[in-house]
Short mmCIF file of C-alpha atoms in Angstrom, two decimals:
data_model
loop_
_atom_site.label_atom_id
_atom_site.label_comp_id
_atom_site.label_asym_id
_atom_site.label_seq_id
_atom_site.Cartn_x
_atom_site.Cartn_y
_atom_site.Cartn_z
CA MET A 18 89.43 14.83 117.30
CA THR A 19 88.95 17.23 120.20
CA LEU A 20 91.72 19.74 120.82
CA SER A 21 92.83 20.36 124.36
CA ARG A 22 92.30 23.80 125.85
CA PRO A 23 96.06 24.71 125.87
CA VAL A 24 96.33 23.83 122.17
CA VAL A 25 93.32 25.99 121.35
CA ARG A 26 94.89 28.90 123.21
CA ILE A 27 98.16 28.46 121.35
CA LEU A 28 96.36 28.42 118.00
CA LEU A 29 94.39 31.54 118.88
CA VAL A 30 97.52 33.44 119.96
CA THR A 31 99.40 32.33 116.84
CA SER A 32 96.52 33.43 114.60
CA ALA A 33 96.33 36.80 116.34
CA VAL A 34 100.08 37.40 115.92
CA ALA A 35 99.94 36.40 112.26
CA LEU A 36 96.99 38.74 111.67
CA PHE A 37 98.80 41.61 113.39
CA VAL A 38 102.01 41.09 111.37
CA THR A 39 100.07 40.83 108.10
CA SER A 40 98.07 43.97 108.89
CA TYR A 41 101.19 45.91 109.86
CA MET A 42 102.96 44.95 106.63
CA PHE A 43 99.89 45.95 104.63
CA VAL A 44 99.72 49.29 106.40
CA ALA A 45 103.44 49.91 105.85
CA THR A 46 103.13 49.13 102.16
CA TRP A 47 100.02 51.24 101.72
CA THR A 48 101.37 54.30 103.51
CA ALA A 49 104.67 54.12 101.66
CA GLY A 50 102.98 54.50 98.29
CA GLY A 51 99.46 55.59 99.05
CA PRO A 52 96.26 53.54 98.90
CA PRO A 53 96.19 50.66 96.43
CA GLY A 54 95.45 51.73 92.92
CA SER A 55 96.55 55.33 93.37
CA SER A 56 99.73 57.34 92.98
CA HIS A 57 101.35 58.71 96.15
CA ASP A 58 102.59 61.74 94.22
CA TYR A 59 99.13 62.42 92.88
CA MET A 60 97.68 62.22 96.39
CA GLU A 61 100.05 65.00 97.47
CA TYR A 62 99.17 67.11 94.43
CA THR A 63 95.46 66.64 94.96
CA TYR A 64 95.47 67.27 98.70
CA PRO A 65 98.40 69.61 99.31
CA SER A 66 99.17 70.91 102.74
CA TYR A 67 99.42 74.63 102.10
CA ASP A 68 100.82 77.00 104.68
CA VAL A 69 98.58 79.76 105.99
CA MET A 70 98.18 83.53 105.95
CA LEU A 71 95.83 84.60 108.75
CA ALA A 72 93.99 87.95 108.80
CA PHE A 73 92.73 88.89 112.28
CA GLY A 74 90.64 92.03 112.51
CA ASP A 75 87.25 93.71 112.66
CA SER A 76 84.49 94.24 110.07
CA ILE A 77 86.92 95.66 107.50
CA THR A 78 88.61 92.26 107.55
CA GLN A 79 85.34 90.33 107.75
CA LEU A 80 84.33 92.11 104.54
CA GLY A 81 87.80 91.47 103.15
CA ASP A 82 86.58 88.56 101.05
CA ASP A 83 83.39 90.24 99.85
CA PRO A 84 83.45 90.14 96.03
CA ALA A 85 80.99 93.06 95.87
CA THR A 86 83.73 95.43 97.03
CA SER A 87 86.71 93.46 95.71
CA GLY A 88 87.80 92.75 99.28
CA TYR A 89 91.53 92.90 99.92
CA LEU A 90 91.57 89.27 101.03
CA THR A 91 90.07 88.14 97.73
CA HIS A 92 93.08 89.73 96.04
CA LEU A 93 95.49 88.08 98.48
CA THR A 94 93.81 84.71 97.96
CA ARG A 95 94.45 85.05 94.25
CA TYR A 96 97.99 86.31 94.87
CA PHE A 97 98.90 83.26 96.99
CA GLU A 98 96.90 80.80 94.92
CA ARG A 99 97.93 77.16 95.48
CA GLN A 100 100.84 78.28 97.62
CA MET A 101 99.28 79.65 100.79
CA ASP A 102 95.74 79.52 102.20
CA VAL A 103 94.27 82.86 103.29
CA LEU A 104 92.10 82.58 106.40
CA ASN A 105 89.63 85.37 107.17
CA ARG A 106 89.13 85.85 110.88
CA GLY A 107 87.38 89.21 110.88
CA PHE A 108 84.86 90.01 113.63
CA ALA A 109 82.45 92.83 112.82
CA GLY A 110 82.01 95.35 115.62
CA PHE A 111 84.94 94.07 117.69
CA ASN A 112 87.52 96.28 119.30
CA THR A 113 90.79 94.82 120.60
CA GLN A 114 89.40 94.24 124.10
CA GLN A 115 86.63 92.08 122.69
CA ALA A 116 89.09 90.39 120.35
CA ARG A 117 91.01 89.15 123.39
CA ASP A 118 88.04 86.87 124.08
CA VAL A 119 88.41 85.07 120.75
CA VAL A 120 92.12 85.25 119.94
CA HIS A 121 92.88 81.91 121.59
CA ARG A 122 90.38 80.31 119.22
CA VAL A 123 91.88 82.13 116.26
CA PHE A 124 95.63 81.62 116.64
CA PRO A 125 96.79 78.01 116.28
CA THR A 126 98.40 76.31 119.22
CA THR A 127 101.89 74.93 118.71
CA GLN A 128 102.88 71.52 119.99
CA ARG A 129 105.93 69.30 119.76
CA LYS A 130 105.89 66.40 117.34
CA ALA A 131 105.41 62.98 118.90
CA VAL A 132 108.51 60.86 119.46
CA GLY A 133 106.85 57.87 117.81
CA GLY A 134 106.97 57.46 114.06
CA GLY A 135 107.26 54.88 111.34
CA PRO A 136 104.64 53.49 108.99
CA LEU A 137 102.05 52.99 111.71
CA ALA A 138 102.25 56.62 112.84
CA SER A 139 102.06 57.71 109.21
CA TRP A 140 98.97 55.58 108.79
CA VAL A 141 97.36 57.22 111.82
CA ARG A 142 98.12 60.67 110.41
CA TRP A 143 96.83 59.68 106.97
CA LEU A 144 93.51 58.63 108.55
CA GLY A 145 93.32 61.99 110.31
CA GLY A 146 94.68 61.01 113.69
CA ASN A 147 96.74 63.35 115.86
CA THR A 148 100.19 62.03 116.80
CA SER A 149 101.38 65.17 118.57
CA VAL A 150 101.90 65.54 122.31
CA THR A 151 102.03 68.61 124.50
CA ASP A 152 105.50 69.63 125.66
CA THR A 153 106.34 72.66 127.78
CA ALA A 154 109.98 72.73 126.69
CA PRO A 155 111.11 75.47 124.29
CA ILE A 156 109.82 74.80 120.81
CA SER A 157 111.84 75.25 117.66
CA SER A 158 110.26 75.76 114.26
CA SER A 159 111.65 72.47 112.99
CA THR A 160 109.79 70.44 115.60
CA THR A 161 106.38 72.08 115.80
CA LEU A 162 102.96 71.28 114.49
CA SER A 163 100.35 73.98 114.09
CA ILE A 164 97.14 72.69 115.63
CA TRP A 165 94.35 74.85 114.27
CA PRO A 166 91.27 75.61 116.36
CA SER A 167 88.28 73.30 115.78
CA ARG A 168 90.51 70.75 114.04
CA ASN A 169 91.44 67.39 115.52
CA HIS A 170 93.43 66.18 112.57
CA ASN A 171 96.10 67.21 110.11
CA PHE A 172 96.04 67.09 106.35
CA PRO A 173 98.35 64.58 104.64
CA GLY A 174 101.95 65.68 104.70
CA ASP A 175 103.42 68.29 107.03
CA ALA A 176 101.09 70.27 109.28
CA ARG A 177 100.14 73.67 107.97
CA LYS A 178 102.28 76.47 109.36
CA LEU A 179 101.25 80.04 110.04
CA GLN A 180 103.59 81.90 107.70
CA LEU A 181 102.01 85.37 107.93
CA CYS A 182 99.64 86.92 110.46
CA ILE A 183 97.96 90.26 109.74
CA ILE A 184 96.58 92.14 112.76
CA PHE A 185 94.20 94.90 111.73
CA PHE A 186 92.19 96.64 114.46
CA GLY A 187 91.54 100.17 115.65
CA THR A 188 88.50 101.52 113.84
CA ASN A 189 85.98 100.44 116.47
CA ASP A 190 88.41 101.29 119.27
CA ALA A 191 88.52 104.87 117.97
CA GLN A 192 84.77 105.41 118.34
CA ASP A 193 83.72 108.38 120.45
CA GLU A 194 83.60 107.86 124.20
CA GLY A 195 80.21 106.50 125.15
CA GLU A 196 79.89 104.49 121.94
CA HIS A 197 79.71 100.72 122.42
CA GLY A 198 82.98 100.04 120.62
CA HIS A 199 85.17 102.69 122.26
CA ASN A 200 88.38 101.38 123.78
CA PRO A 201 90.84 103.79 125.43
CA ILE A 202 93.98 104.25 123.40
CA SER A 203 96.21 102.92 126.19
CA SER A 204 94.15 99.73 126.31
CA TYR A 205 94.28 99.46 122.52
CA ALA A 206 98.07 99.63 122.61
CA GLU A 207 98.28 97.00 125.35
CA ASP A 208 95.94 94.69 123.44
CA LEU A 209 98.06 94.90 120.30
CA ARG A 210 101.13 94.06 122.39
CA TYR A 211 99.25 91.08 123.81
CA PHE A 212 98.36 89.73 120.36
CA VAL A 213 101.94 90.01 119.14
CA SER A 214 103.31 88.47 122.34
CA LEU A 215 101.12 85.40 121.90
CA LEU A 216 103.15 84.60 118.80
CA ARG A 217 106.51 85.81 120.14
CA ASP A 218 106.66 84.66 123.78
CA PRO A 219 108.29 81.18 124.12
CA GLN A 220 105.98 80.47 127.07
CA SER A 221 102.84 81.12 125.02
CA GLU A 222 100.75 78.20 123.78
CA HIS A 223 100.66 80.05 120.44
CA TYR A 224 104.42 80.62 120.23
CA SER A 225 105.43 80.68 116.59
CA PRO A 226 108.85 82.32 116.14
CA ASP A 227 108.89 81.92 112.37
CA THR A 228 105.49 83.53 111.81
CA ARG A 229 105.78 86.91 110.14
CA VAL A 230 103.54 89.53 111.77
CA LEU A 231 102.20 92.57 109.92
CA LEU A 232 100.23 95.33 111.65
CA ILE A 233 97.81 97.57 109.76
CA THR A 234 96.63 100.92 111.06
CA PRO A 235 92.94 101.86 111.01
CA PRO A 236 92.04 103.84 107.90
CA ALA A 237 91.14 107.50 107.80
CA THR A 238 87.43 108.13 108.34
CA GLY A 239 84.99 110.26 106.36
CA GLU A 240 83.12 112.19 109.03
CA ARG A 241 80.50 113.63 106.69
CA MET A 242 79.72 110.18 105.35
CA ILE A 243 79.31 108.85 108.90
CA GLN A 244 77.05 111.75 109.80
CA ALA A 245 74.89 111.05 106.76
CA LYS A 246 74.56 107.43 107.85
CA LYS A 247 73.68 108.46 111.37
CA ARG A 248 70.73 110.46 110.01
CA THR A 249 69.34 107.41 108.21
CA GLY A 250 69.81 104.68 110.76
CA GLY A 251 72.47 105.42 113.27
CA ALA A 252 76.17 104.75 113.24
CA PRO A 253 78.86 105.27 115.86
CA MET A 254 80.88 108.41 115.31
CA ILE A 255 84.56 108.00 114.59
CA LEU A 256 86.41 111.28 114.29
CA ASN A 257 89.20 111.34 111.76
CA SER A 258 91.48 112.87 114.38
CA ALA A 259 90.79 109.86 116.63
CA ALA A 260 91.52 107.45 113.78
CA LYS A 261 94.84 109.25 113.30
CA ALA A 262 95.76 108.89 116.98
CA TYR A 263 95.00 105.16 116.97
CA ALA A 264 96.93 104.75 113.73
CA GLU A 265 99.96 106.37 115.33
CA THR A 266 99.62 104.01 118.29
CA ALA A 267 99.57 100.97 116.01
CA LYS A 268 102.75 102.22 114.34
CA GLN A 269 104.41 102.71 117.73
CA VAL A 270 103.55 99.16 118.84
CA ALA A 271 104.91 97.79 115.57
CA ALA A 272 108.15 99.70 116.16
CA GLU A 273 108.44 98.29 119.70
CA PHE A 274 108.49 94.75 118.27
CA ASP A 275 110.47 95.70 115.18
CA LEU A 276 107.52 94.72 113.00
CA PRO A 277 106.47 96.20 109.65
CA CYS A 278 103.29 98.23 109.59
CA VAL A 279 101.02 99.31 106.74
CA ASP A 280 100.01 102.92 107.45
CA LEU A 281 96.61 102.82 105.76
CA TYR A 282 95.52 106.04 107.47
CA THR A 283 98.32 108.14 105.99
CA GLU A 284 98.01 106.53 102.56
CA ILE A 285 94.31 107.37 102.30
CA GLU A 286 94.83 110.89 103.63
CA ALA A 287 97.58 111.55 101.10
CA ARG A 288 95.33 110.52 98.21
CA VAL A 289 92.22 112.30 99.47
CA HIS A 290 94.08 115.59 99.79
CA ALA A 291 96.15 115.22 96.63
CA PRO A 292 95.45 117.59 93.71
CA LYS A 293 92.11 116.71 92.11
CA GLU A 294 92.94 114.74 89.03
CA ARG A 295 92.13 111.29 87.79
CA SER A 296 94.16 108.79 89.80
CA VAL A 297 94.37 105.07 89.31
CA GLU A 298 95.25 102.25 91.72
CA THR A 299 97.20 99.53 89.91
CA ASP A 300 97.19 95.93 91.07
CA GLU A 301 100.73 95.28 92.36
CA ALA A 302 100.70 91.68 91.19
CA ASN A 303 98.58 91.59 88.04
CA GLY A 304 98.70 95.10 86.63
CA ASN A 305 94.92 95.63 86.79
CA SER A 306 93.73 99.17 87.43
CA THR A 307 90.95 100.72 89.49
CA ALA A 308 89.95 104.36 89.05
CA THR A 309 89.63 106.28 92.32
CA THR A 310 87.91 109.42 91.08
CA ASN A 311 84.17 109.97 91.06
CA THR A 312 82.47 109.79 87.68
CA ALA A 313 79.57 112.14 88.42
CA ASP A 314 78.55 114.71 85.82
CA ALA A 315 80.89 117.69 86.09
CA SER A 316 77.97 120.04 85.42
CA GLN A 317 76.48 119.22 88.81
CA PRO A 318 77.01 121.92 91.44
CA ALA A 319 78.94 119.53 93.69
CA THR A 320 80.29 116.04 93.09
CA ILE A 321 79.92 113.33 95.69
CA SER A 322 83.62 113.65 96.43
CA ASP A 323 83.17 117.35 97.13
CA GLN A 324 80.20 116.58 99.36
CA TYR A 325 82.17 114.04 101.38
CA ASP A 326 85.57 115.74 101.25
CA GLY A 327 86.91 113.11 98.88
CA TYR A 328 86.73 110.18 101.31
CA ASP A 329 84.13 108.43 99.17
CA LYS A 330 86.97 107.63 96.76
CA PHE A 331 88.08 104.91 99.19
CA LEU A 332 85.24 104.42 101.70
CA ILE A 333 81.65 103.23 101.37
CA ASP A 334 80.17 104.77 104.50
CA GLY A 335 83.05 106.73 105.96
CA VAL A 336 84.47 103.63 107.67
CA HIS A 337 84.51 100.54 105.44
CA LEU A 338 86.59 100.22 102.28
CA ASN A 339 85.08 100.33 98.82
CA SER A 340 86.67 98.62 95.80
CA ALA A 341 89.34 101.29 95.40
CA GLY A 342 90.08 101.24 99.13
CA ASN A 343 90.47 97.47 99.11
CA GLN A 344 92.71 97.67 96.04
CA LEU A 345 94.86 100.26 97.78
CA LEU A 346 95.18 98.15 100.92
CA TYR A 347 96.05 95.05 98.90
CA ASN A 348 98.73 96.97 97.01
CA LEU A 349 100.22 98.26 100.26
CA ILE A 350 100.29 94.76 101.79
CA VAL A 351 101.94 93.22 98.73
CA ALA A 352 104.50 96.03 98.58
CA LYS A 353 105.32 95.52 102.28
CA ILE A 354 105.65 91.76 101.79
CA LYS A 355 108.03 92.24 98.86
CA GLN A 356 110.07 94.75 100.82
CA THR A 357 110.22 92.89 104.16
CA TRP A 358 109.84 89.22 103.30
CA PRO A 359 110.78 88.70 99.66
CA GLU A 360 110.84 84.95 100.27
CA LEU A 361 107.04 85.03 100.54
CA LYS A 362 106.63 86.32 97.01
CA PRO A 363 104.74 83.55 95.21
CA SER A 364 106.46 81.55 92.55
CA ALA A 365 104.65 80.55 89.38
CA PRO A 366 101.50 78.58 90.31
CA ILE A 367 101.82 74.82 90.21
CA ARG A 368 99.78 73.47 87.31
CA ALA A 369 99.40 69.83 88.27
CA THR A 370 97.32 67.52 86.11
CA PRO A 371 95.81 64.19 87.14
CA PRO A 372 97.77 61.12 86.05
CA ARG A 373 96.49 59.13 83.11
#
């Protein structure tokens, strides 16, 4: 029997509708409880959507996850383990003017959630699709997605939010005039304001009103250590007096925005010029200790600390932090977090085990 053309069309349309309905029901069932043969709860445990702590800075931050010097970000990663991801966005050699060129690829953009939803939208998100749409209307924290640079998808669950942003520049800016990294102090201040405004201005594509912002001053510098490095291979000079001036500027900008600030410069200076006795930096979170005195033989005519005015207790080359310097910075950050944002203090780590 030969079917007429209209009948064939009707059968094809009916089959297509039936296939669509069956597929939709399958998708709805799968996304409600996860893929067949797996536990939805276990999927969330295995692939959690952690919020983010972002560290934006220069080489001191880039080296912040170097295990050789117990980088301060390695400590923070451990501190926020399984509760917040720590992203290192340090750019060696950058001053704040140069950082302006990359900040839009560092800070996440914020967009309004799509109006559409339901099982199909959930399925699209689960596969890695993006269901957000751009909206120029004011954004509230309850309706935003954080779209991270170089990502075109979201992890399962809620999009990751930028909970804490550390901004840590000034060392390269404070280089002597004529050095490649020098940035006038007025420009440095304006750049810091620009970075903060990107997260605070409702008209900014990076507007994130709930993100906590922490500024860190440049550290004190060991001039004799820098001079020694210059003799062996060249290094830009950074006077300690200049580092102090830029540190004061960072504190002033923080005050303008009513933001907390870690005064690393003053903290190092206070310890370098303290009475010479064995001092120990204690891990704020875990109670571990790091000695900050030099262990050279006392019979030597001059210890390394005497030779470098004591700055080698915290600095490798007069600029970058050694293990004790990183421990100090980590302790100061944790203390500031506990004081300013106690809600960020980590709870006991989640110890999830796979289902049997």
